[in-house]
Amino acid sequence: MIEIKSRNMVLQGIGASPGIAIGKAHLIEEEGGISLTGKYFIEEDQIPSEITRLKNAVQQTKEGLLQIIRDLPEELQDHAYILETHLMLLQDKKLYEQTVKYIEEKQINAEWALKASMDEIRKVFKKMSDPYFRERASDIVQVCDRILKALTGTEAPRISEIEKGVIIVARDLSPAETIQIQLEKVKGFITDLGGKTSHTAIIARSLEIPAVLGLENATSLVRTDDTIIMDGAAGVVIVDPTEDVLTKYQKRKHRYEEYRAMVAQSSHLPAETLDGHRIKVMANIEFVGEVASVIDHGGDGIGLFRTEFHYLNKEELPSEEELFDTYKDIAEIMAPRPVTIRTLDIGGDKFSTGVELSEEINPALGLRAIRFSLSSPEIFKTQLRAILRAANFGNVRVMFPMISEIDEIIKAKQILREVCESLDREGLPFKEDIEVGIMIEVPSAVIMADVIAKEVDFFSIGTNDLIQYSLAIDRVNKDVAHLYQPLHPAVLRMVKHVVDAARNAGIRVGMCGEMAGEPAHVSILLGMGLDELSMNPISIPGVKKMIRMLSVEKSKLFLKEVLNKKRSAEVVRIVEEAYKKLFPDAAYFEHGYNINHER
Ligand code: PEP
Ligand code: MG
């Protein structure tokens, strides 16, 4: 929270789904649940009945979730997988058996035992370096919360009974709750917990409902029926606004909606500059369910398919067939458009997979991504087999994450060749001459880009990590978030260096970090000469529109001016000025980079 006044109380959270909403708050009160559950010891002869109580509660929770899945309206069917993940967690032996063990050994009540095993499992998730996995800790909490509600007989919040046109304010929204919310009733979501990659954020983005998450204490500051303004790009919430602030935001909302409608009109036209340069505007996805949104928004392909999801919440590692089915589905739906499958980008301990890794003090710098894959060749080979087989059904490329030196590429390509040979021996159909690319997200790869370009077919610049590793800013640490600046001159010089190296080597170069999805950055990226930009599907229309309004020639001149600046703030200023020239009323950056965001 950055400011408290009786009126216009401004709360700053994480902008998780863009858009502006103005409406009455509807607070979802937590009744019972984890925080209010009592702890007590039980007698030895009560152990069997306590275990039965737990069993019944788990069963009741399972039935409840199955019912929600069955009742899911057609347009939300794509999101059923999230509830299925919760069902899987519910069936997870570790959670259940650990809880039973605590009841037996410690002679404590089922609620207390469940909370103890939840805390243990949650700790494992929290230690992971990847924000996606770290946030899966909240799935564990949500599943346990449901079981606890069944144990204590507390009613789940009656989401389906809320009034029309409200902004939901909750401590956390489980996917089950988010999905039950009827779209026409909700203008936006505000939560204390969660982040950009939480399931609530994913659903909100694909439903195109503004969301501000991670506000920490919104539920204690906001009451039902308070008037709220929320800006889902900037992560700003204003409670009880004065008339003039309200009027200002109503205008801004109107402008934003006009802007979205305007960019949507050309989203299916090619992203071609005024001087005839064609750029591919592609999508970053994590699930098959997002493919429809990519096509709806006019995406030219998938520039980044993050494949970590399959490796989560399972007793076993995913089988080759399971991976193959998913990759094949995506390749087929998108064909002939390209689908870039990134191999596993995971680090730290993995939950329920049977893969034992040592604890890491600094997991972001640890056995992550390609380092993990090279140290677990069998897991790597299974994934590569599935990718090569799926490549037969579309235009598939493979991409290795977090490359920091040339030998990693050489080793990864050697394993890829071995996989081709074994598929060949087995007589399984696959595509041998698949394009091989790497993510450029570690400074050493930037510096060596000219050398490593000779080994690959394409580069994709991952600015999310590149900024983290080069500016020494933890990408998930709120306290340094203000320093996380894509327009930092050092970042811009690195991007330019990589693009130049790719150009000289005659290979393709794209960008798939968040930086690529901001329309205001397009001029800089065009000036540098990137071939592809890959982003969240909702950002595609805005970026395409921008490309169609600019010329590469003029962008090069603009880039020259940008590269002469010494500070991020100076770059931001001229980028804003240039953006406002094209969209005089905009004053709005899709991703909230506008540092002068008026309040
Ligand atoms: C990146 O680092 O920019 C990137 C796109 O990968 P991820 O966000 O999955 O680390
Ligand atoms: Mg990355």
CSV table of C-alpha atoms and ligand atoms in Angstrom, one decimal, residues 130-131 284 304 306 308 342 345 368 439-441 461-466 475 484 512-514, ligand 1:
chain,number,residue,atom,x,y,z
A,130,ASP,CA,10.5,-20.7,-11.0
A,131,PRO,CA,7.7,-18.3,-10.1
A,284,ASN,CA,3.5,-17.3,-25.2
A,304,LEU,CA,7.1,-19.8,-26.6
A,306,ARG,CA,6.3,-23.2,-21.6
A,308,GLU,CA,6.6,-27.1,-17.1
A,342,ARG,CA,10.7,-24.8,-25.0
A,345,ASP,CA,12.7,-24.8,-17.5
A,368,ARG,CA,17.7,-24.9,-13.6
A,439,MET,CA,16.7,-18.6,-25.3
A,440,ILE,CA,19.1,-15.7,-24.7
A,441,GLU,CA,18.5,-14.9,-21.1
A,461,ILE,CA,15.6,-13.1,-26.2
A,462,GLY,CA,14.0,-13.8,-22.8
A,463,THR,CA,14.1,-10.4,-21.2
A,464,ASN,CA,12.3,-11.6,-18.1
A,465,ASP,CA,15.4,-13.4,-17.0
A,466,LEU,CA,17.9,-11.3,-18.9
A,475,ARG,CA,12.1,-10.8,-10.9
A,484,TYR,CA,13.2,-3.9,-13.0
A,512,CYS,CA,9.6,-13.7,-25.9
A,513,GLY,CA,10.0,-11.8,-22.6
A,514,GLU,CA,7.2,-9.5,-21.3
B,1,PEP,C1,12.1,-14.9,-20.1
B,1,PEP,O1,12.9,-15.2,-19.2
B,1,PEP,O2,12.0,-13.8,-20.6
B,1,PEP,C2,11.1,-15.9,-20.5
B,1,PEP,C3,10.3,-15.7,-21.5
B,1,PEP,O3,11.1,-17.1,-19.9
B,1,PEP,P1,10.3,-17.3,-18.5
B,1,PEP,O4,9.5,-16.1,-18.2
B,1,PEP,O5,9.5,-18.6,-18.7
B,1,PEP,O6,11.5,-17.5,-17.6
